[in-house]
Short mmCIF file of C-alpha atoms in Angstrom, two decimals:
data_model
loop_
_atom_site.label_atom_id
_atom_site.label_comp_id
_atom_site.label_asym_id
_atom_site.label_seq_id
_atom_site.Cartn_x
_atom_site.Cartn_y
_atom_site.Cartn_z
CA ASP A 1460 189.09 156.10 163.46
CA THR A 1461 188.50 152.60 164.81
CA ALA A 1462 187.12 152.78 168.34
CA VAL A 1463 187.70 149.18 169.39
CA SER A 1464 190.07 147.13 167.29
CA GLN A 1465 191.12 143.50 167.43
CA THR A 1466 193.93 141.55 165.84
CA PRO A 1467 193.94 139.23 164.12
CA LYS A 1468 190.56 139.14 162.44
CA TYR A 1469 190.93 135.46 161.55
CA LEU A 1470 193.03 132.86 163.31
CA VAL A 1471 193.34 129.27 162.14
CA THR A 1472 195.50 126.96 164.19
CA GLN A 1473 196.06 123.36 165.22
CA MET A 1474 194.90 121.73 168.42
CA GLY A 1475 197.40 122.05 171.22
CA ASN A 1476 198.85 125.35 170.06
CA ASP A 1477 199.00 128.55 172.11
CA LYS A 1478 197.63 131.73 170.60
CA SER A 1479 196.88 135.32 171.56
CA ILE A 1480 194.26 137.81 170.48
CA LYS A 1481 194.84 141.51 171.00
CA CYS A 1482 192.35 144.27 171.66
CA GLU A 1483 192.84 148.01 171.78
CA GLN A 1484 190.40 150.84 172.35
CA ASN A 1485 190.98 154.53 171.70
CA LEU A 1486 187.83 155.75 173.43
CA GLY A 1487 189.50 156.54 176.72
CA HIS A 1488 187.37 153.92 178.47
CA ASP A 1489 188.39 152.36 181.76
CA THR A 1490 186.67 149.00 181.44
CA MET A 1491 187.22 146.30 178.83
CA TYR A 1492 185.63 142.92 178.23
CA TRP A 1493 186.02 139.66 176.37
CA TYR A 1494 182.98 137.81 175.06
CA LYS A 1495 182.75 134.48 173.26
CA GLN A 1496 180.19 133.86 170.53
CA ASP A 1497 179.69 130.20 169.78
CA SER A 1498 178.53 128.54 166.59
CA LYS A 1499 174.89 129.10 167.54
CA LYS A 1500 175.58 132.84 167.86
CA PHE A 1501 175.18 132.74 171.65
CA LEU A 1502 177.24 135.45 173.36
CA LYS A 1503 178.73 134.96 176.80
CA ILE A 1504 180.98 137.17 178.85
CA MET A 1505 184.37 135.77 179.79
CA PHE A 1506 186.40 138.47 181.52
CA SER A 1507 186.46 142.14 182.34
CA TYR A 1508 189.20 144.52 183.45
CA ASN A 1509 188.92 147.97 184.93
CA ASN A 1510 192.10 150.03 184.90
CA LYS A 1511 194.18 146.87 184.55
CA GLU A 1512 192.39 145.13 187.41
CA LEU A 1513 190.39 141.94 186.86
CA ILE A 1514 186.79 142.56 187.93
CA ILE A 1515 184.80 139.86 186.15
CA ASN A 1516 186.08 136.33 185.78
CA GLU A 1517 183.45 133.93 184.54
CA THR A 1518 183.74 130.19 184.60
CA VAL A 1519 186.11 129.59 181.74
CA PRO A 1520 188.91 127.04 181.47
CA ASN A 1521 192.14 128.27 183.03
CA ARG A 1522 193.76 127.78 179.64
CA PHE A 1523 192.32 131.23 178.94
CA SER A 1524 194.25 134.06 180.50
CA PRO A 1525 193.51 137.74 179.98
CA LYS A 1526 196.20 140.36 180.32
CA SER A 1527 195.82 144.10 180.48
CA PRO A 1528 199.12 145.99 180.11
CA ASP A 1529 197.27 149.30 180.33
CA LYS A 1530 193.67 150.42 180.37
CA ALA A 1531 193.55 150.78 176.59
CA HIS A 1532 194.57 147.19 175.91
CA LEU A 1533 193.15 143.82 176.87
CA ASN A 1534 194.70 140.72 175.37
CA LEU A 1535 193.48 137.15 175.53
CA HIS A 1536 195.95 134.30 175.61
CA ILE A 1537 194.78 130.76 175.08
CA ASN A 1538 196.96 127.75 175.89
CA SER A 1539 196.60 124.23 174.54
CA LEU A 1540 193.84 125.07 172.13
CA GLU A 1541 190.96 122.60 171.79
CA LEU A 1542 188.37 122.10 169.06
CA GLY A 1543 185.69 123.55 171.33
CA ASP A 1544 187.55 126.85 171.50
CA SER A 1545 186.53 127.56 167.92
CA ALA A 1546 184.32 130.63 168.11
CA VAL A 1547 184.24 134.35 167.47
CA TYR A 1548 185.80 136.35 170.30
CA PHE A 1549 184.64 139.92 170.78
CA CYS A 1550 186.32 142.61 172.78
CA ALA A 1551 184.28 145.49 174.18
CA SER A 1552 184.82 148.57 176.29
CA LYS A 1553 182.88 151.12 178.27
CA VAL A 1554 183.57 154.12 180.44
CA GLY A 1555 183.69 152.47 183.86
CA GLU A 1556 181.44 151.37 186.64
CA GLY A 1557 177.76 152.13 186.34
CA THR A 1558 175.45 152.97 183.53
CA ASP A 1559 176.96 153.16 180.10
CA THR A 1560 177.04 151.47 176.73
CA GLN A 1561 179.54 148.83 175.72
CA TYR A 1562 181.16 149.25 172.33
CA PHE A 1563 182.27 146.13 170.54
CA GLY A 1564 185.24 145.35 168.37
CA PRO A 1565 184.98 143.58 164.99
CA GLY A 1566 185.61 140.14 166.44
CA THR A 1567 188.28 137.49 165.94
CA ARG A 1568 187.16 134.26 164.33
CA LEU A 1569 189.22 131.45 165.83
CA THR A 1570 189.20 128.09 164.11
CA VAL A 1571 190.94 125.18 165.77
CA LEU A 1572 191.67 122.22 163.50
CA ALA B 1268 169.26 133.42 188.26
CA GLN B 1269 169.59 136.48 186.09
CA SER B 1270 168.67 135.85 182.49
CA VAL B 1271 167.55 137.41 179.25
CA SER B 1272 165.22 135.54 176.93
CA GLN B 1273 164.17 136.27 173.40
CA HIS B 1274 160.92 134.83 172.17
CA ASN B 1275 161.74 134.02 168.58
CA HIS B 1276 164.83 132.40 167.18
CA HIS B 1277 163.97 132.94 163.52
CA VAL B 1278 161.68 135.45 161.88
CA ILE B 1279 161.04 135.67 158.15
CA LEU B 1280 159.05 138.55 156.76
CA SER B 1281 158.60 140.56 153.61
CA GLU B 1282 159.79 144.07 152.96
CA ALA B 1283 157.46 146.74 154.33
CA ALA B 1284 156.08 144.36 156.95
CA SER B 1285 156.19 145.38 160.59
CA LEU B 1286 158.61 143.74 162.97
CA GLU B 1287 158.33 143.10 166.67
CA LEU B 1288 160.88 141.07 168.59
CA GLY B 1289 160.17 140.07 172.15
CA CYS B 1290 162.65 140.25 175.02
CA ASN B 1291 162.15 139.49 178.69
CA TYR B 1292 164.66 139.76 181.48
CA SER B 1293 164.77 138.48 185.01
CA TYR B 1294 166.73 140.65 187.41
CA GLY B 1295 166.02 141.63 191.00
CA GLY B 1296 166.90 145.30 190.76
CA THR B 1297 167.14 147.98 188.14
CA VAL B 1298 168.73 147.11 184.85
CA ASN B 1299 170.15 148.75 181.79
CA LEU B 1300 168.68 147.31 178.60
CA PHE B 1301 170.04 147.17 175.09
CA TRP B 1302 169.31 145.92 171.63
CA TYR B 1303 172.30 145.14 169.45
CA VAL B 1304 172.28 144.13 165.79
CA GLN B 1305 174.81 141.94 164.03
CA TYR B 1306 174.76 142.10 160.24
CA PRO B 1307 176.17 139.05 158.45
CA GLY B 1308 179.88 138.78 159.08
CA GLN B 1309 180.03 141.97 161.08
CA HIS B 1310 180.42 143.02 164.69
CA LEU B 1311 177.74 144.02 167.14
CA GLN B 1312 176.29 147.48 166.73
CA LEU B 1313 174.10 149.26 169.21
CA LEU B 1314 170.55 149.84 167.99
CA LEU B 1315 169.18 151.47 171.10
CA LYS B 1316 169.37 151.45 174.88
CA TYR B 1317 167.27 152.16 177.93
CA PHE B 1318 168.73 153.41 181.19
CA SER B 1319 165.91 155.43 182.72
CA GLY B 1320 163.20 157.97 181.87
CA ASP B 1321 160.81 157.68 178.93
CA PRO B 1322 160.10 153.96 178.51
CA LEU B 1323 159.73 154.36 174.76
CA VAL B 1324 163.18 154.72 173.26
CA LYS B 1325 164.08 155.41 169.68
CA GLY B 1326 167.20 154.10 168.07
CA ILE B 1327 168.95 154.12 164.76
CA LYS B 1328 167.47 153.01 161.43
CA GLY B 1329 163.87 153.54 162.52
CA PHE B 1330 163.91 151.05 165.40
CA GLU B 1331 162.23 151.69 168.72
CA ALA B 1332 161.73 149.69 171.89
CA GLU B 1333 159.40 149.90 174.82
CA PHE B 1334 160.38 149.13 178.39
CA ILE B 1335 157.47 147.72 180.39
CA LYS B 1336 158.66 147.28 183.94
CA SER B 1337 155.61 145.33 185.11
CA LYS B 1338 156.18 142.76 182.39
CA PHE B 1339 159.99 142.75 182.62
CA SER B 1340 159.98 143.29 178.88
CA PHE B 1341 161.91 145.35 176.38
CA ASN B 1342 160.43 144.59 172.97
CA LEU B 1343 161.93 145.90 169.76
CA ARG B 1344 159.78 147.24 166.92
CA LYS B 1345 160.08 148.64 163.45
CA PRO B 1346 156.97 149.64 161.50
CA SER B 1347 158.31 148.82 158.05
CA VAL B 1348 161.37 146.66 157.47
CA GLN B 1349 163.76 146.73 154.55
CA TRP B 1350 165.85 144.00 153.01
CA SER B 1351 168.91 145.58 154.64
CA ASP B 1352 167.43 144.80 158.07
CA THR B 1353 168.33 141.14 157.58
CA ALA B 1354 170.54 140.43 160.57
CA GLU B 1355 170.81 138.81 163.98
CA TYR B 1356 169.24 140.84 166.78
CA PHE B 1357 170.34 140.52 170.40
CA CYS B 1358 168.64 141.79 173.50
CA ALA B 1359 171.02 142.34 176.41
CA ALA B 1360 170.92 143.61 179.97
CA TYR B 1361 173.09 144.31 182.98
CA PRO B 1362 172.23 145.39 186.52
CA THR B 1363 172.88 149.06 187.19
CA ASP B 1364 175.07 148.25 190.18
CA SER B 1365 177.41 145.96 188.28
CA TRP B 1366 180.52 146.45 186.22
CA GLY B 1367 178.52 145.99 183.07
CA LYS B 1368 178.33 142.22 183.04
CA LEU B 1369 176.16 142.11 179.96
CA GLN B 1370 173.90 139.11 179.65
CA PHE B 1371 172.64 138.41 176.16
CA GLY B 1372 169.56 136.69 174.88
CA ALA B 1373 170.01 133.85 172.42
CA GLY B 1374 169.43 136.16 169.48
CA THR B 1375 166.78 136.33 166.78
CA GLN B 1376 167.70 135.74 163.17
CA VAL B 1377 165.60 138.09 161.04
CA VAL B 1378 165.38 137.50 157.32
CA VAL B 1379 163.62 140.10 155.18
CA THR B 1380 162.65 138.93 151.73
CA PRO B 1381 162.35 141.36 148.82
#
């Protein structure tokens, strides 16, 4: 059983395109996150949703838009892709507010040509 | 500003050597602390965590970490490494009163040679 899953695993696309990455968790968690890992392996939080409500919105270009249709899913849509968007995007989830561990998905490696 | 810093970016050691990776955090209040490991081409896996209680925590694969509040540190240790411990190690933290806004250190690339 995969706890946190992401699709696709690899995404190669041209500059200017629009793409989406999907994330699903079957842990029954209320809170989900998107992180970006750059080429130097540095990880930075982008967004977080709790029960479909946006609770963390870091300084990211507004070309990035998260969407949470229900608390088990958090998708990331990226418009007008740029070379600098190339990275590995990780989804994570945890129970809710307060002390708990975040569990990470396998990552989506996005390459913009 | 809140931050997490890791002391070493690259560590190379031989099998059976001892490993210690340094991590310091700067937060005003209480924090939850984590060490994650990322094996080549894989996702982040939790090694261990500290929320409260005994400051010496034991994790998977023989790793342990010690929380020293006075030094704002959460150093990771393993007495004897194996080749399979070659990976990227990340220290991370979030304030206990937050929604889990994890802040990561820059990571330490550990290479264990046979």
